[in-house]
JSON list of C-alpha atoms in Angstrom, two decimals:
[
{"chain": "A", "resi": 1, "resn": "MET", "atom": "CA", "xyz": [16.58, -6.63, 28.66]},
{"chain": "A", "resi": 2, "resn": "SER", "atom": "CA", "xyz": [13.81, -8.70, 27.04]},
{"chain": "A", "resi": 3, "resn": "LEU", "atom": "CA", "xyz": [10.41, -7.25, 26.25]},
{"chain": "A", "resi": 4, "resn": "ARG", "atom": "CA", "xyz": [7.46, -8.32, 28.36]},
{"chain": "A", "resi": 5, "resn": "ALA", "atom": "CA", "xyz": [4.78, -10.37, 26.56]},
{"chain": "A", "resi": 6, "resn": "ASP", "atom": "CA", "xyz": [2.23, -7.57, 26.91]},
{"chain": "A", "resi": 7, "resn": "THR", "atom": "CA", "xyz": [4.63, -4.80, 25.84]},
{"chain": "A", "resi": 8, "resn": "PRO", "atom": "CA", "xyz": [4.54, -3.85, 22.14]},
{"chain": "A", "resi": 9, "resn": "ALA", "atom": "CA", "xyz": [7.85, -4.25, 20.34]},
{"chain": "A", "resi": 10, "resn": "PRO", "atom": "CA", "xyz": [9.44, -1.09, 18.90]},
{"chain": "A", "resi": 11, "resn": "PRO", "atom": "CA", "xyz": [8.41, -0.27, 15.31]},
{"chain": "A", "resi": 12, "resn": "SER", "atom": "CA", "xyz": [11.75, -1.49, 13.91]},
{"chain": "A", "resi": 13, "resn": "ALA", "atom": "CA", "xyz": [11.16, -4.94, 15.43]},
{"chain": "A", "resi": 14, "resn": "ARG", "atom": "CA", "xyz": [7.67, -5.38, 14.01]},
{"chain": "A", "resi": 15, "resn": "ILE", "atom": "CA", "xyz": [6.49, -6.92, 10.75]},
{"chain": "A", "resi": 16, "resn": "ARG", "atom": "CA", "xyz": [3.20, -6.62, 8.89]},
{"chain": "A", "resi": 17, "resn": "ARG", "atom": "CA", "xyz": [0.83, -9.54, 9.33]},
{"chain": "A", "resi": 18, "resn": "PHE", "atom": "CA", "xyz": [-2.54, -8.24, 8.15]},
{"chain": "A", "resi": 19, "resn": "GLY", "atom": "CA", "xyz": [-3.59, -5.43, 5.86]},
{"chain": "A", "resi": 20, "resn": "ARG", "atom": "CA", "xyz": [-6.49, -3.07, 6.37]},
{"chain": "A", "resi": 21, "resn": "THR", "atom": "CA", "xyz": [-8.94, -5.27, 4.45]},
{"chain": "A", "resi": 22, "resn": "GLN", "atom": "CA", "xyz": [-8.19, -8.40, 6.50]},
{"chain": "A", "resi": 23, "resn": "ARG", "atom": "CA", "xyz": [-8.64, -6.49, 9.74]},
{"chain": "A", "resi": 24, "resn": "TRP", "atom": "CA", "xyz": [-11.89, -4.91, 8.55]},
{"chain": "A", "resi": 25, "resn": "VAL", "atom": "CA", "xyz": [-13.31, -8.27, 7.45]},
{"chain": "A", "resi": 26, "resn": "HIS", "atom": "CA", "xyz": [-12.41, -9.87, 10.78]},
{"chain": "A", "resi": 27, "resn": "ARG", "atom": "CA", "xyz": [-13.88, -7.05, 12.87]},
{"chain": "A", "resi": 28, "resn": "THR", "atom": "CA", "xyz": [-17.08, -6.78, 10.85]},
{"chain": "A", "resi": 29, "resn": "THR", "atom": "CA", "xyz": [-17.62, -10.54, 10.76]},
{"chain": "A", "resi": 30, "resn": "ALA", "atom": "CA", "xyz": [-16.95, -10.75, 14.51]},
{"chain": "A", "resi": 31, "resn": "LEU", "atom": "CA", "xyz": [-19.49, -7.97, 15.15]},
{"chain": "A", "resi": 32, "resn": "LEU", "atom": "CA", "xyz": [-22.18, -9.63, 13.04]},
{"chain": "A", "resi": 33, "resn": "MET", "atom": "CA", "xyz": [-21.48, -13.03, 14.59]},
{"chain": "A", "resi": 34, "resn": "GLY", "atom": "CA", "xyz": [-21.69, -11.46, 18.04]},
{"chain": "A", "resi": 35, "resn": "VAL", "atom": "CA", "xyz": [-25.08, -9.94, 17.22]},
{"chain": "A", "resi": 36, "resn": "CYS", "atom": "CA", "xyz": [-26.32, -13.34, 15.98]},
{"chain": "A", "resi": 37, "resn": "VAL", "atom": "CA", "xyz": [-25.14, -15.10, 19.14]},
{"chain": "A", "resi": 38, "resn": "VAL", "atom": "CA", "xyz": [-26.56, -12.50, 21.52]},
{"chain": "A", "resi": 39, "resn": "THR", "atom": "CA", "xyz": [-29.93, -12.29, 19.79]},
{"chain": "A", "resi": 40, "resn": "ALA", "atom": "CA", "xyz": [-30.11, -16.10, 19.58]},
{"chain": "A", "resi": 41, "resn": "ALA", "atom": "CA", "xyz": [-29.48, -16.29, 23.33]},
{"chain": "A", "resi": 42, "resn": "ILE", "atom": "CA", "xyz": [-32.27, -13.77, 23.94]},
{"chain": "A", "resi": 43, "resn": "LEU", "atom": "CA", "xyz": [-34.66, -15.78, 21.78]},
{"chain": "A", "resi": 44, "resn": "TYR", "atom": "CA", "xyz": [-33.92, -19.16, 23.34]},
{"chain": "A", "resi": 45, "resn": "ILE", "atom": "CA", "xyz": [-33.22, -18.41, 27.01]},
{"chain": "A", "resi": 46, "resn": "PRO", "atom": "CA", "xyz": [-36.54, -17.58, 28.73]},
{"chain": "A", "resi": 47, "resn": "GLN", "atom": "CA", "xyz": [-34.98, -15.40, 31.42]},
{"chain": "A", "resi": 48, "resn": "LEU", "atom": "CA", "xyz": [-33.26, -13.22, 28.81]},
{"chain": "A", "resi": 49, "resn": "ALA", "atom": "CA", "xyz": [-36.38, -13.12, 26.63]},
{"chain": "A", "resi": 50, "resn": "ILE", "atom": "CA", "xyz": [-38.45, -11.82, 29.55]},
{"chain": "A", "resi": 51, "resn": "MET", "atom": "CA", "xyz": [-35.78, -9.30, 30.51]},
{"chain": "A", "resi": 52, "resn": "VAL", "atom": "CA", "xyz": [-35.38, -7.87, 27.00]},
{"chain": "A", "resi": 53, "resn": "GLY", "atom": "CA", "xyz": [-38.90, -8.28, 25.59]},
{"chain": "A", "resi": 54, "resn": "ARG", "atom": "CA", "xyz": [-39.70, -7.01, 22.07]},
{"chain": "A", "resi": 55, "resn": "ARG", "atom": "CA", "xyz": [-39.29, -10.46, 20.57]},
{"chain": "A", "resi": 56, "resn": "GLU", "atom": "CA", "xyz": [-40.26, -9.40, 17.04]},
{"chain": "A", "resi": 57, "resn": "LEU", "atom": "CA", "xyz": [-37.53, -6.75, 17.00]},
{"chain": "A", "resi": 58, "resn": "VAL", "atom": "CA", "xyz": [-34.94, -9.22, 18.28]},
{"chain": "A", "resi": 59, "resn": "VAL", "atom": "CA", "xyz": [-35.99, -11.72, 15.58]},
{"chain": "A", "resi": 60, "resn": "ARG", "atom": "CA", "xyz": [-35.58, -9.08, 12.86]},
{"chain": "A", "resi": 61, "resn": "ILE", "atom": "CA", "xyz": [-32.13, -8.06, 14.14]},
{"chain": "A", "resi": 62, "resn": "HIS", "atom": "CA", "xyz": [-31.10, -11.72, 14.26]},
{"chain": "A", "resi": 63, "resn": "GLU", "atom": "CA", "xyz": [-32.30, -12.32, 10.70]},
{"chain": "A", "resi": 64, "resn": "CYS", "atom": "CA", "xyz": [-30.63, -9.21, 9.29]},
{"chain": "A", "resi": 65, "resn": "ALA", "atom": "CA", "xyz": [-27.31, -9.95, 11.01]},
{"chain": "A", "resi": 66, "resn": "GLY", "atom": "CA", "xyz": [-27.44, -13.54, 9.76]},
{"chain": "A", "resi": 67, "resn": "LEU", "atom": "CA", "xyz": [-28.11, -12.49, 6.17]},
{"chain": "A", "resi": 68, "resn": "ALA", "atom": "CA", "xyz": [-25.29, -9.93, 6.34]},
{"chain": "A", "resi": 69, "resn": "LEU", "atom": "CA", "xyz": [-22.77, -12.37, 7.82]},
{"chain": "A", "resi": 70, "resn": "PRO", "atom": "CA", "xyz": [-21.21, -13.51, 4.49]},
{"chain": "A", "resi": 71, "resn": "VAL", "atom": "CA", "xyz": [-21.07, -9.95, 3.10]},
{"chain": "A", "resi": 72, "resn": "PRO", "atom": "CA", "xyz": [-17.72, -8.84, 4.66]},
{"chain": "A", "resi": 73, "resn": "VAL", "atom": "CA", "xyz": [-15.95, -11.91, 3.25]},
{"chain": "A", "resi": 74, "resn": "LEU", "atom": "CA", "xyz": [-17.51, -11.40, -0.19]},
{"chain": "A", "resi": 75, "resn": "LEU", "atom": "CA", "xyz": [-16.44, -7.75, -0.21]},
{"chain": "A", "resi": 76, "resn": "GLY", "atom": "CA", "xyz": [-12.99, -8.71, 1.05]},
{"chain": "A", "resi": 77, "resn": "LEU", "atom": "CA", "xyz": [-12.45, -10.86, -2.06]},
{"chain": "A", "resi": 78, "resn": "ALA", "atom": "CA", "xyz": [-11.73, -7.63, -3.93]},
{"chain": "A", "resi": 79, "resn": "SER", "atom": "CA", "xyz": [-8.46, -7.40, -1.97]},
{"chain": "A", "resi": 80, "resn": "ARG", "atom": "CA", "xyz": [-5.42, -9.30, -3.23]},
{"chain": "A", "resi": 81, "resn": "GLY", "atom": "CA", "xyz": [-4.04, -9.59, 0.30]},
{"chain": "A", "resi": 82, "resn": "PHE", "atom": "CA", "xyz": [-7.29, -11.09, 1.59]},
{"chain": "A", "resi": 83, "resn": "ARG", "atom": "CA", "xyz": [-7.40, -13.61, -1.25]},
{"chain": "A", "resi": 84, "resn": "ALA", "atom": "CA", "xyz": [-3.80, -14.58, -0.50]},
{"chain": "A", "resi": 85, "resn": "ASP", "atom": "CA", "xyz": [-4.70, -15.22, 3.15]},
{"chain": "A", "resi": 86, "resn": "LEU", "atom": "CA", "xyz": [-7.62, -17.40, 2.06]},
{"chain": "A", "resi": 87, "resn": "ARG", "atom": "CA", "xyz": [-5.22, -19.47, -0.03]},
{"chain": "A", "resi": 88, "resn": "PHE", "atom": "CA", "xyz": [-2.92, -19.88, 2.98]},
{"chain": "A", "resi": 89, "resn": "LEU", "atom": "CA", "xyz": [-5.90, -20.98, 5.10]},
{"chain": "A", "resi": 90, "resn": "ASN", "atom": "CA", "xyz": [-6.98, -23.48, 2.47]},
{"chain": "A", "resi": 91, "resn": "ARG", "atom": "CA", "xyz": [-3.64, -25.25, 2.12]},
{"chain": "A", "resi": 92, "resn": "PHE", "atom": "CA", "xyz": [-2.60, -28.07, 4.43]},
{"chain": "A", "resi": 93, "resn": "GLY", "atom": "CA", "xyz": [0.96, -29.32, 4.36]},
{"chain": "A", "resi": 94, "resn": "PRO", "atom": "CA", "xyz": [3.00, -31.99, 6.17]},
{"chain": "A", "resi": 95, "resn": "HIS", "atom": "CA", "xyz": [3.90, -29.51, 8.91]},
{"chain": "A", "resi": 96, "resn": "ASP", "atom": "CA", "xyz": [0.18, -29.11, 9.71]},
{"chain": "A", "resi": 97, "resn": "LYS", "atom": "CA", "xyz": [-0.04, -32.83, 10.52]},
{"chain": "A", "resi": 98, "resn": "VAL", "atom": "CA", "xyz": [2.91, -32.41, 12.88]},
{"chain": "A", "resi": 99, "resn": "TRP", "atom": "CA", "xyz": [1.18, -29.45, 14.54]},
{"chain": "A", "resi": 100, "resn": "LEU", "atom": "CA", "xyz": [-2.05, -31.41, 14.99]},
{"chain": "A", "resi": 101, "resn": "ARG", "atom": "CA", "xyz": [-0.28, -34.43, 16.47]},
{"chain": "A", "resi": 102, "resn": "ALA", "atom": "CA", "xyz": [1.45, -32.16, 18.99]},
{"chain": "A", "resi": 103, "resn": "ALA", "atom": "CA", "xyz": [-1.85, -30.47, 19.83]},
{"chain": "A", "resi": 104, "resn": "LEU", "atom": "CA", "xyz": [-3.58, -33.83, 20.38]},
{"chain": "A", "resi": 105, "resn": "VAL", "atom": "CA", "xyz": [-0.95, -34.96, 22.87]},
{"chain": "A", "resi": 106, "resn": "ARG", "atom": "CA", "xyz": [-0.80, -31.46, 24.39]},
{"chain": "A", "resi": 107, "resn": "ASP", "atom": "CA", "xyz": [2.84, -30.97, 23.50]},
{"chain": "A", "resi": 108, "resn": "LYS", "atom": "CA", "xyz": [3.20, -27.20, 23.92]},
{"chain": "A", "resi": 109, "resn": "ARG", "atom": "CA", "xyz": [6.81, -26.95, 22.83]},
{"chain": "A", "resi": 110, "resn": "HIS", "atom": "CA", "xyz": [7.13, -24.46, 19.99]},
{"chain": "A", "resi": 111, "resn": "SER", "atom": "CA", "xyz": [9.56, -26.76, 18.21]},
{"chain": "A", "resi": 112, "resn": "SER", "atom": "CA", "xyz": [6.82, -29.41, 18.05]},
{"chain": "A", "resi": 113, "resn": "ARG", "atom": "CA", "xyz": [4.29, -27.09, 16.42]},
{"chain": "A", "resi": 114, "resn": "PRO", "atom": "CA", "xyz": [5.63, -25.82, 13.08]},
{"chain": "A", "resi": 115, "resn": "ALA", "atom": "CA", "xyz": [3.34, -23.35, 11.34]},
{"chain": "A", "resi": 116, "resn": "GLY", "atom": "CA", "xyz": [3.28, -21.02, 8.39]},
{"chain": "A", "resi": 117, "resn": "LYS", "atom": "CA", "xyz": [1.30, -17.79, 8.47]},
{"chain": "A", "resi": 118, "resn": "PHE", "atom": "CA", "xyz": [-1.60, -19.78, 9.97]},
{"chain": "A", "resi": 119, "resn": "ASN", "atom": "CA", "xyz": [-1.27, -22.89, 12.09]},
{"chain": "A", "resi": 120, "resn": "ALA", "atom": "CA", "xyz": [-3.32, -26.04, 11.54]},
{"chain": "A", "resi": 121, "resn": "GLY", "atom": "CA", "xyz": [-5.76, -25.16, 14.31]},
{"chain": "A", "resi": 122, "resn": "GLN", "atom": "CA", "xyz": [-6.53, -21.81, 12.71]},
{"chain": "A", "resi": 123, "resn": "LYS", "atom": "CA", "xyz": [-7.03, -23.46, 9.33]},
{"chain": "A", "resi": 124, "resn": "ILE", "atom": "CA", "xyz": [-9.47, -26.02, 10.74]},
{"chain": "A", "resi": 125, "resn": "TYR", "atom": "CA", "xyz": [-11.35, -23.34, 12.65]},
{"chain": "A", "resi": 126, "resn": "ALA", "atom": "CA", "xyz": [-11.64, -21.13, 9.56]},
{"chain": "A", "resi": 127, "resn": "ALA", "atom": "CA", "xyz": [-12.94, -24.01, 7.43]},
{"chain": "A", "resi": 128, "resn": "TRP", "atom": "CA", "xyz": [-15.39, -25.14, 10.10]},
{"chain": "A", "resi": 129, "resn": "ILE", "atom": "CA", "xyz": [-16.81, -21.70, 10.87]},
{"chain": "A", "resi": 130, "resn": "ALA", "atom": "CA", "xyz": [-17.20, -20.95, 7.13]},
{"chain": "A", "resi": 131, "resn": "GLY", "atom": "CA", "xyz": [-19.14, -24.19, 6.59]},
{"chain": "A", "resi": 132, "resn": "ALA", "atom": "CA", "xyz": [-21.21, -23.65, 9.73]},
{"chain": "A", "resi": 133, "resn": "THR", "atom": "CA", "xyz": [-22.10, -20.13, 8.59]},
{"chain": "A", "resi": 134, "resn": "LEU", "atom": "CA", "xyz": [-23.36, -21.41, 5.24]},
{"chain": "A", "resi": 135, "resn": "VAL", "atom": "CA", "xyz": [-25.44, -24.12, 6.95]},
{"chain": "A", "resi": 136, "resn": "MET", "atom": "CA", "xyz": [-26.89, -21.57, 9.36]},
{"chain": "A", "resi": 137, "resn": "LEU", "atom": "CA", "xyz": [-27.73, -19.26, 6.48]},
{"chain": "A", "resi": 138, "resn": "GLY", "atom": "CA", "xyz": [-29.44, -22.04, 4.52]},
{"chain": "A", "resi": 139, "resn": "THR", "atom": "CA", "xyz": [-31.44, -23.40, 7.45]},
{"chain": "A", "resi": 140, "resn": "GLY", "atom": "CA", "xyz": [-32.32, -19.89, 8.54]},
{"chain": "A", "resi": 141, "resn": "LEU", "atom": "CA", "xyz": [-33.76, -19.08, 5.12]},
{"chain": "A", "resi": 142, "resn": "LEU", "atom": "CA", "xyz": [-35.91, -22.25, 5.25]},
{"chain": "A", "resi": 143, "resn": "MET", "atom": "CA", "xyz": [-37.21, -21.18, 8.66]},
{"chain": "A", "resi": 144, "resn": "TRP", "atom": "CA", "xyz": [-37.84, -17.61, 7.52]},
{"chain": "A", "resi": 145, "resn": "PHE", "atom": "CA", "xyz": [-39.45, -18.28, 4.14]},
{"chain": "A", "resi": 146, "resn": "THR", "atom": "CA", "xyz": [-41.83, -21.07, 5.09]},
{"chain": "A", "resi": 147, "resn": "HIS", "atom": "CA", "xyz": [-43.13, -21.48, 1.54]},
{"chain": "A", "resi": 148, "resn": "LEU", "atom": "CA", "xyz": [-39.73, -22.61, 0.24]},
{"chain": "A", "resi": 149, "resn": "ALA", "atom": "CA", "xyz": [-39.94, -26.17, 1.55]},
{"chain": "A", "resi": 150, "resn": "PRO", "atom": "CA", "xyz": [-42.39, -28.74, 3.00]},
{"chain": "A", "resi": 151, "resn": "LEU", "atom": "CA", "xyz": [-42.98, -29.00, 6.74]},
{"chain": "A", "resi": 152, "resn": "MET", "atom": "CA", "xyz": [-40.57, -31.91, 7.20]},
{"chain": "A", "resi": 153, "resn": "TRP", "atom": "CA", "xyz": [-37.72, -29.90, 5.72]},
{"chain": "A", "resi": 154, "resn": "ARG", "atom": "CA", "xyz": [-38.52, -26.88, 7.86]},
{"chain": "A", "resi": 155, "resn": "THR", "atom": "CA", "xyz": [-38.65, -29.01, 11.00]},
{"chain": "A", "resi": 156, "resn": "SER", "atom": "CA", "xyz": [-35.29, -30.54, 10.17]},
{"chain": "A", "resi": 157, "resn": "ALA", "atom": "CA", "xyz": [-33.87, -27.11, 9.38]},
{"chain": "A", "resi": 158, "resn": "THR", "atom": "CA", "xyz": [-35.00, -25.81, 12.78]},
{"chain": "A", "resi": 159, "resn": "PHE", "atom": "CA", "xyz": [-33.38, -28.76, 14.55]},
{"chain": "A", "resi": 160, "resn": "VAL", "atom": "CA", "xyz": [-30.06, -28.30, 12.71]},
{"chain": "A", "resi": 161, "resn": "HIS", "atom": "CA", "xyz": [-30.13, -24.51, 13.12]},
{"chain": "A", "resi": 162, "resn": "ASP", "atom": "CA", "xyz": [-30.70, -24.66, 16.88]},
{"chain": "A", "resi": 163, "resn": "TRP", "atom": "CA", "xyz": [-28.11, -27.31, 17.69]},
{"chain": "A", "resi": 164, "resn": "LEU", "atom": "CA", "xyz": [-25.50, -25.89, 15.33]},
{"chain": "A", "resi": 165, "resn": "ALA", "atom": "CA", "xyz": [-26.03, -22.48, 16.93]},
{"chain": "A", "resi": 166, "resn": "LEU", "atom": "CA", "xyz": [-25.19, -24.00, 20.31]},
{"chain": "A", "resi": 167, "resn": "THR", "atom": "CA", "xyz": [-22.08, -25.64, 18.86]},
{"chain": "A", "resi": 168, "resn": "ILE", "atom": "CA", "xyz": [-20.99, -22.34, 17.29]},
{"chain": "A", "resi": 169, "resn": "GLY", "atom": "CA", "xyz": [-21.37, -20.62, 20.64]},
{"chain": "A", "resi": 170, "resn": "VAL", "atom": "CA", "xyz": [-19.10, -23.17, 22.31]},
{"chain": "A", "resi": 171, "resn": "VAL", "atom": "CA", "xyz": [-16.49, -23.02, 19.53]},
{"chain": "A", "resi": 172, "resn": "LEU", "atom": "CA", "xyz": [-16.52, -19.21, 19.54]},
{"chain": "A", "resi": 173, "resn": "ALA", "atom": "CA", "xyz": [-16.01, -19.20, 23.30]},
{"chain": "A", "resi": 174, "resn": "GLY", "atom": "CA", "xyz": [-12.93, -21.39, 22.81]},
{"chain": "A", "resi": 175, "resn": "HIS", "atom": "CA", "xyz": [-11.69, -19.13, 20.00]},
{"chain": "A", "resi": 176, "resn": "ILE", "atom": "CA", "xyz": [-12.07, -16.03, 22.16]},
{"chain": "A", "resi": 177, "resn": "GLY", "atom": "CA", "xyz": [-10.42, -17.76, 25.09]},
{"chain": "A", "resi": 178, "resn": "MET", "atom": "CA", "xyz": [-7.36, -18.63, 23.01]},
{"chain": "A", "resi": 179, "resn": "ALA", "atom": "CA", "xyz": [-7.20, -15.08, 21.66]},
{"chain": "A", "resi": 180, "resn": "LEU", "atom": "CA", "xyz": [-7.29, -13.66, 25.18]},
{"chain": "A", "resi": 181, "resn": "GLY", "atom": "CA", "xyz": [-4.28, -15.81, 26.00]},
{"chain": "A", "resi": 182, "resn": "ASP", "atom": "CA", "xyz": [-2.19, -14.36, 23.17]},
{"chain": "A", "resi": 183, "resn": "PRO", "atom": "CA", "xyz": [-1.90, -10.54, 23.38]},
{"chain": "A", "resi": 184, "resn": "GLU", "atom": "CA", "xyz": [0.47, -10.33, 20.42]},
{"chain": "A", "resi": 185, "resn": "ALA", "atom": "CA", "xyz": [-1.95, -12.17, 18.14]},
{"chain": "A", "resi": 186, "resn": "ARG", "atom": "CA", "xyz": [-4.69, -9.74, 19.16]},
{"chain": "A", "resi": 187, "resn": "ARG", "atom": "CA", "xyz": [-2.35, -6.83, 18.54]},
{"chain": "A", "resi": 188, "resn": "GLY", "atom": "CA", "xyz": [-1.71, -8.16, 15.06]},
{"chain": "A", "resi": 189, "resn": "LEU", "atom": "CA", "xyz": [-5.43, -8.10, 14.27]},
{"chain": "A", "resi": 190, "resn": "ARG", "atom": "CA", "xyz": [-5.80, -4.66, 15.81]},
{"chain": "A", "resi": 191, "resn": "THR", "atom": "CA", "xyz": [-2.78, -2.89, 14.32]},
{"chain": "A", "resi": 192, "resn": "GLY", "atom": "CA", "xyz": [-1.76, -5.21, 11.47]},
{"chain": "A", "resi": 193, "resn": "THR", "atom": "CA", "xyz": [1.77, -5.79, 12.80]},
{"chain": "A", "resi": 194, "resn": "VAL", "atom": "CA", "xyz": [3.40, -8.31, 15.14]},
{"chain": "A", "resi": 195, "resn": "SER", "atom": "CA", "xyz": [6.83, -8.60, 16.71]},
{"chain": "A", "resi": 196, "resn": "ARG", "atom": "CA", "xyz": [9.49, -10.55, 14.84]},
{"chain": "A", "resi": 197, "resn": "GLU", "atom": "CA", "xyz": [10.15, -12.54, 17.99]},
{"chain": "A", "resi": 198, "resn": "TRP", "atom": "CA", "xyz": [6.50, -13.66, 18.19]},
{"chain": "A", "resi": 199, "resn": "ALA", "atom": "CA", "xyz": [6.39, -14.54, 14.49]},
{"chain": "A", "resi": 200, "resn": "LYS", "atom": "CA", "xyz": [9.57, -16.59, 14.74]},
{"chain": "A", "resi": 201, "resn": "ARG", "atom": "CA", "xyz": [8.29, -18.41, 17.83]},
{"chain": "A", "resi": 202, "resn": "GLU", "atom": "CA", "xyz": [4.66, -19.05, 16.84]},
{"chain": "A", "resi": 203, "resn": "HIS", "atom": "CA", "xyz": [4.92, -19.21, 13.02]},
{"chain": "A", "resi": 204, "resn": "PRO", "atom": "CA", "xyz": [8.50, -20.25, 12.22]},
{"chain": "A", "resi": 205, "resn": "LEU", "atom": "CA", "xyz": [7.66, -21.32, 8.62]},
{"chain": "A", "resi": 206, "resn": "TRP", "atom": "CA", "xyz": [6.04, -17.98, 7.75]},
{"chain": "A", "resi": 207, "resn": "ARG", "atom": "CA", "xyz": [8.05, -15.84, 5.36]},
{"chain": "A", "resi": 208, "resn": "PRO", "atom": "CA", "xyz": [6.50, -12.35, 5.36]}
]
């Protein structure tokens, strides 16, 4: 009898995907990003701003969460396993082009989407969100410390910060939606292990 998709595989049929450091970095970064998104929504949506009030407190929480956002990744660099995962995320091979072509034409066959430990979509998302975080941090500092740059720079920083924040919200919603559709991937981030069947199906080129 085959296991249901939402039923964890027995311990003997599971393999390690993420160590403790990777899971901690992901959870902490997700928490900080969530605080940034929620506080940004409160600051920019009038109905929420009226409902919550205490704008100065919300601004301070938003600033502190934004400044802390890169910290989990920086601390994670002390882990060999985390650094190895970053190298995997930063390497694109011929199979990633195949995966992207299949994704563009919406070919959902597993045989058409070869992937190592991370697929091409995950690699692009990781690179994009890392760059977006750095841009948000830089523009946020220009908005916070007004003496650092002339008015034109601060105005431009505000424009970029606001519109990029909206884009991040949309991309994060898509990321969460895809995660909700894959219970085994979520289990891997929660427990560190995934079923061999899932790994063979979703990441056939991965050699744990």
